[in-house]
Amino acid sequence: MTQRIAILTSGGDAPGMNAAIRAAVRAGLARQLDMFGVRHGYAGLIAGDFRRLGAREVGGIIDRGGTMLGTSRCPEFLTDAGQQTAIRRLAEHEIAGLIVLGGNGSQHGSLALAQRGVAVIGIASTIDNDLAGSDVTLGATTALDVALEAISRLRVTAAAHGRVFLVEVMGRACGYLALMAGIAGGAEAIVIPEAEQSPEQVALAIQDAYRRGKSHAIVVIAEGAKHNADALARHFTEHAERLNFELRVTKLGHVQRGGSPGAFDRLSATLLGAEAIERWCGGEHGILLGLSGAHLTVSLLRDAVARPKPLQPQWLHLAHVLSR
Ligand code: ADP
Ligand code: F6P
């Protein structure tokens, strides 16, 4: 019988997921595999929500953000019973291999399935870039571009009014998006969970920027920072008279996630989707496919999710130097 491979997308959708689905399906078909999609991530796996995917079903999606399969956060999959049901559904549908597109949480799920004997290959896909197994994850680059576009616009109005703008970006517990958006957006200060600062330290950085002759300031803040945009705004408002700067807050939120994937994410997704099939055909599983620069990387799932992703300290240093 022709072997069956299923693909699912889990957690937050990321630009490039569709391009990876398309590549995996068409590479699978070229290898005479039967390709299936699982709807809505692990929830669909537990519900047995599978659909066969042919070449035409994945047409016209390479440039679309989101995921044609749908995704979910699925608390039931965290339970023993949920995982057992998921494995039963795979067996019922005679699925021999599973490709999981998702971030840190989703790849913990991949590992749980792999440890129960499922032939899983993970593809690092999340705007958060929080997987140690990949220098950069699918979607992060496009999300960064969306954040940068917003920051450029905010700088225009910040300059016109001489204001301080607090711009909060996504990323969960990981400061990658904020740090990179801050550096590439020319921020006067960057606040991330990996290098916490008190509100007074941020206020000092802003005041110092004005003292050095700047007419306005952009502060990029990771949503996962202890002192996020709300906390900082509260502090600055309480001490408004003393601090003496006019403040506005913008939370970019989900707008960062829905962008059309840029060239890097489309090409990387295509490479990773097709490679997942090649690796599976070569007998490999229990692995995470990711990226280092433009190169594909392979790590064991258990290593890829075992440690938090470190931020490279030279970026932090550079951010400080360049904000002068
Ligand atoms: P992301 O993959 O974007 O980090 P989540 O952390 O929300 O998103 O994870 C997506 C889903 O993956 C969760 O809703 C859950 O079903 C599954 N998952 C998360 N963590 C684990 C875990 N430790 N073990 C098994 N499954 C997990
Ligand atoms: O994991 C991607 C992400 O966009 C995070 O940056 C953010 O914290 C979270 O998802 C938001 O989740 P939801 O879409 O469930 O509100």
PDB file of N, CA, C and O and ligand atoms in Angstrom, residues 11-13 73 126-128 130 170-172 177 223 254 257, ligand 2:
ATOM      1  N   GLY A  11      -0.372  25.754  17.218  1.00  0.00           N
ATOM      2  CA  GLY A  11       0.023  26.980  17.924  1.00  0.00           C
ATOM      3  C   GLY A  11      -0.296  28.205  17.086  1.00  0.00           C
ATOM      4  O   GLY A  11      -1.201  28.187  16.244  1.00  0.00           O
ATOM      5  N   GLY A  12       0.462  29.268  17.284  1.00  0.00           N
ATOM      6  CA  GLY A  12       0.217  30.498  16.507  1.00  0.00           C
ATOM      7  C   GLY A  12       0.575  30.282  15.047  1.00  0.00           C
ATOM      8  O   GLY A  12       1.620  29.720  14.739  1.00  0.00           O
ATOM      9  N   ASP A  13      -0.310  30.716  14.135  1.00  0.00           N
ATOM     10  CA  ASP A  13       0.031  30.600  12.709  1.00  0.00           C
ATOM     11  C   ASP A  13       1.240  31.478  12.410  1.00  0.00           C
ATOM     12  O   ASP A  13       1.481  32.471  13.100  1.00  0.00           O
ATOM     13  N   ARG A  73      -4.713  25.981  19.817  1.00  0.00           N
ATOM     14  CA  ARG A  73      -4.036  25.631  21.069  1.00  0.00           C
ATOM     15  C   ARG A  73      -4.933  24.540  21.647  1.00  0.00           C
ATOM     16  O   ARG A  73      -6.142  24.722  21.739  1.00  0.00           O
ATOM     17  N   THR A 126       7.305  29.624  13.800  1.00  0.00           N
ATOM     18  CA  THR A 126       6.634  30.529  14.733  1.00  0.00           C
ATOM     19  C   THR A 126       7.235  31.923  14.592  1.00  0.00           C
ATOM     20  O   THR A 126       8.447  32.047  14.390  1.00  0.00           O
ATOM     21  N   ILE A 127       6.401  32.937  14.739  1.00  0.00           N
ATOM     22  CA  ILE A 127       6.961  34.293  14.668  1.00  0.00           C
ATOM     23  C   ILE A 127       7.832  34.590  15.884  1.00  0.00           C
ATOM     24  O   ILE A 127       8.614  35.519  15.877  1.00  0.00           O
ATOM     25  N   ASP A 128       7.689  33.784  16.948  1.00  0.00           N
ATOM     26  CA  ASP A 128       8.408  34.088  18.206  1.00  0.00           C
ATOM     27  C   ASP A 128       9.910  33.789  18.118  1.00  0.00           C
ATOM     28  O   ASP A 128      10.682  34.305  18.906  1.00  0.00           O
ATOM     29  N   ASP A 130      11.466  31.104  19.065  1.00  0.00           N
ATOM     30  CA  ASP A 130      11.810  30.661  20.419  1.00  0.00           C
ATOM     31  C   ASP A 130      12.234  29.190  20.481  1.00  0.00           C
ATOM     32  O   ASP A 130      12.119  28.557  21.525  1.00  0.00           O
ATOM     33  N   MET A 170       5.069  41.230  19.765  1.00  0.00           N
ATOM     34  CA  MET A 170       4.800  39.876  20.283  1.00  0.00           C
ATOM     35  C   MET A 170       6.102  39.109  20.526  1.00  0.00           C
ATOM     36  O   MET A 170       7.188  39.661  20.433  1.00  0.00           O
ATOM     37  N   GLY A 171       5.975  37.839  20.815  1.00  0.00           N
ATOM     38  CA  GLY A 171       7.151  37.002  21.022  1.00  0.00           C
ATOM     39  C   GLY A 171       7.071  36.126  22.254  1.00  0.00           C
ATOM     40  O   GLY A 171       8.017  35.417  22.585  1.00  0.00           O
ATOM     41  N   ARG A 172       5.941  36.228  22.958  1.00  0.00           N
ATOM     42  CA  ARG A 172       5.801  35.457  24.208  1.00  0.00           C
ATOM     43  C   ARG A 172       6.962  35.711  25.143  1.00  0.00           C
ATOM     44  O   ARG A 172       7.359  36.826  25.347  1.00  0.00           O
ATOM     45  N   LEU A 177      11.973  39.099  18.641  1.00  0.00           N
ATOM     46  CA  LEU A 177      11.300  40.057  17.748  1.00  0.00           C
ATOM     47  C   LEU A 177      11.529  41.491  18.205  1.00  0.00           C
ATOM     48  O   LEU A 177      11.800  42.378  17.403  1.00  0.00           O
ATOM     49  N   GLU A 223       6.418  41.768  24.558  1.00  0.00           N
ATOM     50  CA  GLU A 223       5.220  41.543  25.392  1.00  0.00           C
ATOM     51  C   GLU A 223       5.543  40.704  26.628  1.00  0.00           C
ATOM     52  O   GLU A 223       4.873  40.802  27.640  1.00  0.00           O
ATOM     53  N   HIS A 254      -1.622  41.039  17.009  1.00  0.00           N
ATOM     54  CA  HIS A 254      -1.730  39.986  15.996  1.00  0.00           C
ATOM     55  C   HIS A 254      -1.454  40.469  14.575  1.00  0.00           C
ATOM     56  O   HIS A 254      -1.304  39.648  13.670  1.00  0.00           O
ATOM     57  N   ARG A 257       1.273  38.803  12.737  1.00  0.00           N
ATOM     58  CA  ARG A 257       1.254  37.382  12.389  1.00  0.00           C
ATOM     59  C   ARG A 257       0.690  37.102  10.999  1.00  0.00           C
ATOM     60  O   ARG A 257       1.006  36.091  10.382  1.00  0.00           O
TER      61      ARG A 257
HETATM   62  O1  F6P B   2       3.171  32.211  19.440  1.00  0.00           O
HETATM   63  C1  F6P B   2       2.821  33.214  18.542  1.00  0.00           C
HETATM   64  C2  F6P B   2       2.071  34.307  19.272  1.00  0.00           C
HETATM   65  O2  F6P B   2       1.684  35.279  18.315  1.00  0.00           O
HETATM   66  C3  F6P B   2       2.822  34.961  20.425  1.00  0.00           C
HETATM   67  O3  F6P B   2       3.769  35.904  19.985  1.00  0.00           O
HETATM   68  C4  F6P B   2       1.682  35.550  21.220  1.00  0.00           C
HETATM   69  O4  F6P B   2       2.031  35.734  22.580  1.00  0.00           O
HETATM   70  C5  F6P B   2       0.641  34.494  21.089  1.00  0.00           C
HETATM   71  O5  F6P B   2       0.899  33.795  19.878  1.00  0.00           O
HETATM   72  C6  F6P B   2      -0.772  35.009  21.044  1.00  0.00           C
HETATM   73  O6  F6P B   2      -1.619  33.917  21.063  1.00  0.00           O
HETATM   74  P1  F6P B   2      -3.118  33.940  20.604  1.00  0.00           P
HETATM   75  O7  F6P B   2      -3.154  34.107  19.119  1.00  0.00           O
HETATM   76  O8  F6P B   2      -3.638  32.625  21.046  1.00  0.00           O
HETATM   77  O9  F6P B   2      -3.761  35.114  21.295  1.00  0.00           O
END
